[in-house]
Amino acid sequence: MTVRGQLIRFALVGVVNTGTYYVCYLVLLTWLPYVAAHVVAFALSMTGSFFLNSRFTYRTRPTWRKFLLFPLTNAANFTITTSGVYLLVDVLHLSSRYAPLITAAAAIPITFAVSRTIMLRPDRTDPPPEPVAAAPARIEG
């Protein structure tokens, strides 16, 4: 699969992930305080995102190592969007209504790169590729 295809699939998973988060949040909000509902919904949607990205986006085997590293994609997204909102609103004086949308769009390629690095990195348990043996030289007489 091409990188472009992976990026499109990554964006689709992001849409599904956002919907999953919001539905879980609304359901959990019926019996949990909003912060607890947010945390649980976030954890559930991030777990779903990991498996969707593993199978659908990158077509790789999910492992514990990848699962434990996957939150780095959210950390990258949070850092970029938070810094971007500050820059756009306080430095460039853009509207605070639109700044999060602009920075979210800008964060997609970087978040994708972090995600791709984590998901496609070979596991330590994978055997190294076998060296290709050179054909024996023929001596002709």
mmCIF file with all atom_site columns, C-alpha atoms in Angstrom:
data_model
loop_
_atom_site.group_PDB
_atom_site.id
_atom_site.type_symbol
_atom_site.label_atom_id
_atom_site.label_alt_id
_atom_site.label_comp_id
_atom_site.label_asym_id
_atom_site.label_entity_id
_atom_site.label_seq_id
_atom_site.pdbx_PDB_ins_code
_atom_site.Cartn_x
_atom_site.Cartn_y
_atom_site.Cartn_z
_atom_site.occupancy
_atom_site.B_iso_or_equiv
_atom_site.pdbx_formal_charge
_atom_site.auth_seq_id
_atom_site.auth_comp_id
_atom_site.auth_asym_id
_atom_site.auth_atom_id
_atom_site.pdbx_PDB_model_num
ATOM 1   C CA . MET A 1 1   ? 0.000   0.000   0.000   1.00 0.00 ? 1   MET A CA 1
ATOM 2   C CA . THR A 1 2   ? 1.224   3.490   -0.795  1.00 0.00 ? 2   THR A CA 1
ATOM 3   C CA . VAL A 1 3   ? 1.943   6.142   1.810   1.00 0.00 ? 3   VAL A CA 1
ATOM 4   C CA . ARG A 1 4   ? -0.878  8.216   0.320   1.00 0.00 ? 4   ARG A CA 1
ATOM 5   C CA . GLY A 1 5   ? -3.273  5.310   0.766   1.00 0.00 ? 5   GLY A CA 1
ATOM 6   C CA . GLN A 1 6   ? -2.143  4.923   4.365   1.00 0.00 ? 6   GLN A CA 1
ATOM 7   C CA . LEU A 1 7   ? -2.654  8.654   4.983   1.00 0.00 ? 7   LEU A CA 1
ATOM 8   C CA . ILE A 1 8   ? -6.215  8.483   3.618   1.00 0.00 ? 8   ILE A CA 1
ATOM 9   C CA . ARG A 1 9   ? -6.963  5.425   5.766   1.00 0.00 ? 9   ARG A CA 1
ATOM 10  C CA . PHE A 1 10  ? -5.382  7.166   8.767   1.00 0.00 ? 10  PHE A CA 1
ATOM 11  C CA . ALA A 1 11  ? -7.712  10.136  8.275   1.00 0.00 ? 11  ALA A CA 1
ATOM 12  C CA . LEU A 1 12  ? -10.738 7.816   7.983   1.00 0.00 ? 12  LEU A CA 1
ATOM 13  C CA . VAL A 1 13  ? -9.755  6.072   11.210  1.00 0.00 ? 13  VAL A CA 1
ATOM 14  C CA . GLY A 1 14  ? -9.496  9.529   12.796  1.00 0.00 ? 14  GLY A CA 1
ATOM 15  C CA . VAL A 1 15  ? -13.089 10.278  11.813  1.00 0.00 ? 15  VAL A CA 1
ATOM 16  C CA . VAL A 1 16  ? -14.273 6.942   13.217  1.00 0.00 ? 16  VAL A CA 1
ATOM 17  C CA . ASN A 1 17  ? -12.190 7.517   16.345  1.00 0.00 ? 17  ASN A CA 1
ATOM 18  C CA . THR A 1 18  ? -13.732 10.942  16.925  1.00 0.00 ? 18  THR A CA 1
ATOM 19  C CA . GLY A 1 19  ? -17.237 9.529   16.532  1.00 0.00 ? 19  GLY A CA 1
ATOM 20  C CA . THR A 1 20  ? -16.425 6.627   18.856  1.00 0.00 ? 20  THR A CA 1
ATOM 21  C CA . TYR A 1 21  ? -15.073 9.005   21.476  1.00 0.00 ? 21  TYR A CA 1
ATOM 22  C CA . TYR A 1 22  ? -18.124 11.242  21.331  1.00 0.00 ? 22  TYR A CA 1
ATOM 23  C CA . VAL A 1 23  ? -20.682 8.410   21.489  1.00 0.00 ? 23  VAL A CA 1
ATOM 24  C CA . CYS A 1 24  ? -18.829 6.789   24.404  1.00 0.00 ? 24  CYS A CA 1
ATOM 25  C CA . TYR A 1 25  ? -18.573 10.162  26.147  1.00 0.00 ? 25  TYR A CA 1
ATOM 26  C CA . LEU A 1 26  ? -22.319 10.816  25.826  1.00 0.00 ? 26  LEU A CA 1
ATOM 27  C CA . VAL A 1 27  ? -23.221 7.321   27.064  1.00 0.00 ? 27  VAL A CA 1
ATOM 28  C CA . LEU A 1 28  ? -20.796 7.491   29.993  1.00 0.00 ? 28  LEU A CA 1
ATOM 29  C CA . LEU A 1 29  ? -21.994 10.989  30.855  1.00 0.00 ? 29  LEU A CA 1
ATOM 30  C CA . THR A 1 30  ? -25.333 9.516   31.936  1.00 0.00 ? 30  THR A CA 1
ATOM 31  C CA . TRP A 1 31  ? -23.746 8.022   35.077  1.00 0.00 ? 31  TRP A CA 1
ATOM 32  C CA . LEU A 1 32  ? -20.231 9.484   35.391  1.00 0.00 ? 32  LEU A CA 1
ATOM 33  C CA . PRO A 1 33  ? -19.000 13.036  35.994  1.00 0.00 ? 33  PRO A CA 1
ATOM 34  C CA . TYR A 1 34  ? -17.896 14.682  32.740  1.00 0.00 ? 34  TYR A CA 1
ATOM 35  C CA . VAL A 1 35  ? -14.147 14.434  33.437  1.00 0.00 ? 35  VAL A CA 1
ATOM 36  C CA . ALA A 1 36  ? -14.366 10.716  34.200  1.00 0.00 ? 36  ALA A CA 1
ATOM 37  C CA . ALA A 1 37  ? -16.569 10.218  31.125  1.00 0.00 ? 37  ALA A CA 1
ATOM 38  C CA . HIS A 1 38  ? -13.989 12.061  29.018  1.00 0.00 ? 38  HIS A CA 1
ATOM 39  C CA . VAL A 1 39  ? -11.045 10.001  30.342  1.00 0.00 ? 39  VAL A CA 1
ATOM 40  C CA . VAL A 1 40  ? -12.783 6.646   29.871  1.00 0.00 ? 40  VAL A CA 1
ATOM 41  C CA . ALA A 1 41  ? -14.139 7.583   26.426  1.00 0.00 ? 41  ALA A CA 1
ATOM 42  C CA . PHE A 1 42  ? -10.687 8.823   25.409  1.00 0.00 ? 42  PHE A CA 1
ATOM 43  C CA . ALA A 1 43  ? -9.014  5.584   26.543  1.00 0.00 ? 43  ALA A CA 1
ATOM 44  C CA . LEU A 1 44  ? -11.615 3.451   24.756  1.00 0.00 ? 44  LEU A CA 1
ATOM 45  C CA . SER A 1 45  ? -11.395 5.429   21.522  1.00 0.00 ? 45  SER A CA 1
ATOM 46  C CA . MET A 1 46  ? -7.584  5.417   21.586  1.00 0.00 ? 46  MET A CA 1
ATOM 47  C CA . THR A 1 47  ? -7.609  1.636   22.042  1.00 0.00 ? 47  THR A CA 1
ATOM 48  C CA . GLY A 1 48  ? -10.000 1.287   19.115  1.00 0.00 ? 48  GLY A CA 1
ATOM 49  C CA . SER A 1 49  ? -7.848  3.639   17.070  1.00 0.00 ? 49  SER A CA 1
ATOM 50  C CA . PHE A 1 50  ? -4.782  1.493   17.751  1.00 0.00 ? 50  PHE A CA 1
ATOM 51  C CA . PHE A 1 51  ? -6.439  -1.671  16.456  1.00 0.00 ? 51  PHE A CA 1
ATOM 52  C CA . LEU A 1 52  ? -8.044  0.059   13.454  1.00 0.00 ? 52  LEU A CA 1
ATOM 53  C CA . ASN A 1 53  ? -4.755  1.669   12.481  1.00 0.00 ? 53  ASN A CA 1
ATOM 54  C CA . SER A 1 54  ? -2.908  -1.578  13.014  1.00 0.00 ? 54  SER A CA 1
ATOM 55  C CA . ARG A 1 55  ? -5.194  -3.668  10.802  1.00 0.00 ? 55  ARG A CA 1
ATOM 56  C CA . PHE A 1 56  ? -6.824  -1.191  8.411   1.00 0.00 ? 56  PHE A CA 1
ATOM 57  C CA . THR A 1 57  ? -4.255  1.578   7.928   1.00 0.00 ? 57  THR A CA 1
ATOM 58  C CA . TYR A 1 58  ? -0.892  -0.180  8.179   1.00 0.00 ? 58  TYR A CA 1
ATOM 59  C CA . ARG A 1 59  ? -1.877  -3.855  7.909   1.00 0.00 ? 59  ARG A CA 1
ATOM 60  C CA . THR A 1 60  ? 0.507   -4.863  10.628  1.00 0.00 ? 60  THR A CA 1
ATOM 61  C CA . ARG A 1 61  ? 0.263   -7.189  13.584  1.00 0.00 ? 61  ARG A CA 1
ATOM 62  C CA . PRO A 1 62  ? -0.700  -5.422  16.835  1.00 0.00 ? 62  PRO A CA 1
ATOM 63  C CA . THR A 1 63  ? 1.816   -6.008  19.622  1.00 0.00 ? 63  THR A CA 1
ATOM 64  C CA . TRP A 1 64  ? 2.095   -4.899  23.228  1.00 0.00 ? 64  TRP A CA 1
ATOM 65  C CA . ARG A 1 65  ? 5.124   -2.778  22.352  1.00 0.00 ? 65  ARG A CA 1
ATOM 66  C CA . LYS A 1 66  ? 3.237   -0.895  19.657  1.00 0.00 ? 66  LYS A CA 1
ATOM 67  C CA . PHE A 1 67  ? 0.191   -0.580  21.915  1.00 0.00 ? 67  PHE A CA 1
ATOM 68  C CA . LEU A 1 68  ? 2.286   0.976   24.687  1.00 0.00 ? 68  LEU A CA 1
ATOM 69  C CA . LEU A 1 69  ? 3.996   3.383   22.255  1.00 0.00 ? 69  LEU A CA 1
ATOM 70  C CA . PHE A 1 70  ? 0.784   4.356   20.455  1.00 0.00 ? 70  PHE A CA 1
ATOM 71  C CA . PRO A 1 71  ? -0.198  7.110   22.953  1.00 0.00 ? 71  PRO A CA 1
ATOM 72  C CA . LEU A 1 72  ? 2.807   9.042   21.633  1.00 0.00 ? 72  LEU A CA 1
ATOM 73  C CA . THR A 1 73  ? 0.677   9.817   18.577  1.00 0.00 ? 73  THR A CA 1
ATOM 74  C CA . ASN A 1 74  ? -1.838  11.562  20.830  1.00 0.00 ? 74  ASN A CA 1
ATOM 75  C CA . ALA A 1 75  ? 0.948   13.353  22.675  1.00 0.00 ? 75  ALA A CA 1
ATOM 76  C CA . ALA A 1 76  ? 2.298   14.640  19.355  1.00 0.00 ? 76  ALA A CA 1
ATOM 77  C CA . ASN A 1 77  ? -1.181  15.735  18.300  1.00 0.00 ? 77  ASN A CA 1
ATOM 78  C CA . PHE A 1 78  ? -1.790  17.498  21.621  1.00 0.00 ? 78  PHE A CA 1
ATOM 79  C CA . THR A 1 79  ? 1.561   19.307  21.500  1.00 0.00 ? 79  THR A CA 1
ATOM 80  C CA . ILE A 1 80  ? 1.086   20.479  17.914  1.00 0.00 ? 80  ILE A CA 1
ATOM 81  C CA . THR A 1 81  ? -2.520  21.588  18.317  1.00 0.00 ? 81  THR A CA 1
ATOM 82  C CA . THR A 1 82  ? -1.945  23.346  21.649  1.00 0.00 ? 82  THR A CA 1
ATOM 83  C CA . SER A 1 83  ? 1.136   25.181  20.384  1.00 0.00 ? 83  SER A CA 1
ATOM 84  C CA . GLY A 1 84  ? -0.624  25.966  17.118  1.00 0.00 ? 84  GLY A CA 1
ATOM 85  C CA . VAL A 1 85  ? -3.704  27.405  18.815  1.00 0.00 ? 85  VAL A CA 1
ATOM 86  C CA . TYR A 1 86  ? -1.512  29.631  20.970  1.00 0.00 ? 86  TYR A CA 1
ATOM 87  C CA . LEU A 1 87  ? 0.501   30.775  17.962  1.00 0.00 ? 87  LEU A CA 1
ATOM 88  C CA . LEU A 1 88  ? -2.553  31.486  15.809  1.00 0.00 ? 88  LEU A CA 1
ATOM 89  C CA . VAL A 1 89  ? -4.594  33.231  18.497  1.00 0.00 ? 89  VAL A CA 1
ATOM 90  C CA . ASP A 1 90  ? -2.045  35.084  20.658  1.00 0.00 ? 90  ASP A CA 1
ATOM 91  C CA . VAL A 1 91  ? 0.696   35.774  18.132  1.00 0.00 ? 91  VAL A CA 1
ATOM 92  C CA . LEU A 1 92  ? -1.094  35.997  14.774  1.00 0.00 ? 92  LEU A CA 1
ATOM 93  C CA . HIS A 1 93  ? -4.421  37.232  16.241  1.00 0.00 ? 93  HIS A CA 1
ATOM 94  C CA . LEU A 1 94  ? -6.639  34.797  14.359  1.00 0.00 ? 94  LEU A CA 1
ATOM 95  C CA . SER A 1 95  ? -10.063 33.873  15.690  1.00 0.00 ? 95  SER A CA 1
ATOM 96  C CA . SER A 1 96  ? -10.079 31.414  18.567  1.00 0.00 ? 96  SER A CA 1
ATOM 97  C CA . ARG A 1 97  ? -13.108 29.784  16.905  1.00 0.00 ? 97  ARG A CA 1
ATOM 98  C CA . TYR A 1 98  ? -11.131 28.611  13.865  1.00 0.00 ? 98  TYR A CA 1
ATOM 99  C CA . ALA A 1 99  ? -7.634  28.149  15.269  1.00 0.00 ? 99  ALA A CA 1
ATOM 100 C CA . PRO A 1 100 ? -8.288  24.607  16.598  1.00 0.00 ? 100 PRO A CA 1
ATOM 101 C CA . LEU A 1 101 ? -9.606  23.487  13.195  1.00 0.00 ? 101 LEU A CA 1
ATOM 102 C CA . ILE A 1 102 ? -6.561  24.870  11.389  1.00 0.00 ? 102 ILE A CA 1
ATOM 103 C CA . THR A 1 103 ? -4.105  23.311  13.823  1.00 0.00 ? 103 THR A CA 1
ATOM 104 C CA . ALA A 1 104 ? -5.943  19.984  13.801  1.00 0.00 ? 104 ALA A CA 1
ATOM 105 C CA . ALA A 1 105 ? -5.582  19.849  10.024  1.00 0.00 ? 105 ALA A CA 1
ATOM 106 C CA . ALA A 1 106 ? -1.922  20.859  10.284  1.00 0.00 ? 106 ALA A CA 1
ATOM 107 C CA . ALA A 1 107 ? -1.277  18.140  12.868  1.00 0.00 ? 107 ALA A CA 1
ATOM 108 C CA . ILE A 1 108 ? -2.531  15.280  10.683  1.00 0.00 ? 108 ILE A CA 1
ATOM 109 C CA . PRO A 1 109 ? 0.678   14.756  8.652   1.00 0.00 ? 109 PRO A CA 1
ATOM 110 C CA . ILE A 1 110 ? 2.898   14.913  11.741  1.00 0.00 ? 110 ILE A CA 1
ATOM 111 C CA . THR A 1 111 ? 0.631   12.641  13.778  1.00 0.00 ? 111 THR A CA 1
ATOM 112 C CA . PHE A 1 112 ? 0.520   10.281  10.798  1.00 0.00 ? 112 PHE A CA 1
ATOM 113 C CA . ALA A 1 113 ? 4.339   10.216  10.633  1.00 0.00 ? 113 ALA A CA 1
ATOM 114 C CA . VAL A 1 114 ? 4.614   9.396   14.350  1.00 0.00 ? 114 VAL A CA 1
ATOM 115 C CA . SER A 1 115 ? 1.907   6.745   14.053  1.00 0.00 ? 115 SER A CA 1
ATOM 116 C CA . ARG A 1 116 ? 3.507   5.220   10.970  1.00 0.00 ? 116 ARG A CA 1
ATOM 117 C CA . THR A 1 117 ? 6.908   5.062   12.674  1.00 0.00 ? 117 THR A CA 1
ATOM 118 C CA . ILE A 1 118 ? 5.432   3.260   15.681  1.00 0.00 ? 118 ILE A CA 1
ATOM 119 C CA . MET A 1 119 ? 3.189   0.885   13.775  1.00 0.00 ? 119 MET A CA 1
ATOM 120 C CA . LEU A 1 120 ? 5.657   -0.140  11.065  1.00 0.00 ? 120 LEU A CA 1
ATOM 121 C CA . ARG A 1 121 ? 8.716   -0.447  13.286  1.00 0.00 ? 121 ARG A CA 1
ATOM 122 C CA . PRO A 1 122 ? 9.869   -4.060  13.434  1.00 0.00 ? 122 PRO A CA 1
ATOM 123 C CA . ASP A 1 123 ? 9.419   -5.738  16.778  1.00 0.00 ? 123 ASP A CA 1
ATOM 124 C CA . ARG A 1 124 ? 12.459  -6.983  18.636  1.00 0.00 ? 124 ARG A CA 1
ATOM 125 C CA . THR A 1 125 ? 11.002  -10.483 18.557  1.00 0.00 ? 125 THR A CA 1
ATOM 126 C CA . ASP A 1 126 ? 10.803  -10.554 14.751  1.00 0.00 ? 126 ASP A CA 1
ATOM 127 C CA . PRO A 1 127 ? 13.666  -12.543 13.269  1.00 0.00 ? 127 PRO A CA 1
ATOM 128 C CA . PRO A 1 128 ? 16.085  -10.509 11.156  1.00 0.00 ? 128 PRO A CA 1
ATOM 129 C CA . PRO A 1 129 ? 15.719  -10.946 7.419   1.00 0.00 ? 129 PRO A CA 1
ATOM 130 C CA . GLU A 1 130 ? 17.712  -13.819 6.017   1.00 0.00 ? 130 GLU A CA 1
ATOM 131 C CA . PRO A 1 131 ? 20.767  -12.749 4.034   1.00 0.00 ? 131 PRO A CA 1
ATOM 132 C CA . VAL A 1 132 ? 20.633  -13.561 0.371   1.00 0.00 ? 132 VAL A CA 1
ATOM 133 C CA . ALA A 1 133 ? 23.395  -16.002 -0.431  1.00 0.00 ? 133 ALA A CA 1
ATOM 134 C CA . ALA A 1 134 ? 25.419  -15.314 -3.541  1.00 0.00 ? 134 ALA A CA 1
ATOM 135 C CA . ALA A 1 135 ? 25.327  -17.995 -6.176  1.00 0.00 ? 135 ALA A CA 1
ATOM 136 C CA . PRO A 1 136 ? 28.508  -20.098 -6.155  1.00 0.00 ? 136 PRO A CA 1
ATOM 137 C CA . ALA A 1 137 ? 30.970  -19.077 -8.810  1.00 0.00 ? 137 ALA A CA 1
ATOM 138 C CA . ARG A 1 138 ? 31.264  -21.492 -11.696 1.00 0.00 ? 138 ARG A CA 1
ATOM 139 C CA . ILE A 1 139 ? 34.651  -22.368 -12.973 1.00 0.00 ? 139 ILE A CA 1
ATOM 140 C CA . GLU A 1 140 ? 34.619  -23.233 -16.578 1.00 0.00 ? 140 GLU A CA 1
ATOM 141 C CA . GLY A 1 141 ? 37.476  -25.003 -18.102 1.00 0.00 ? 141 GLY A CA 1
#
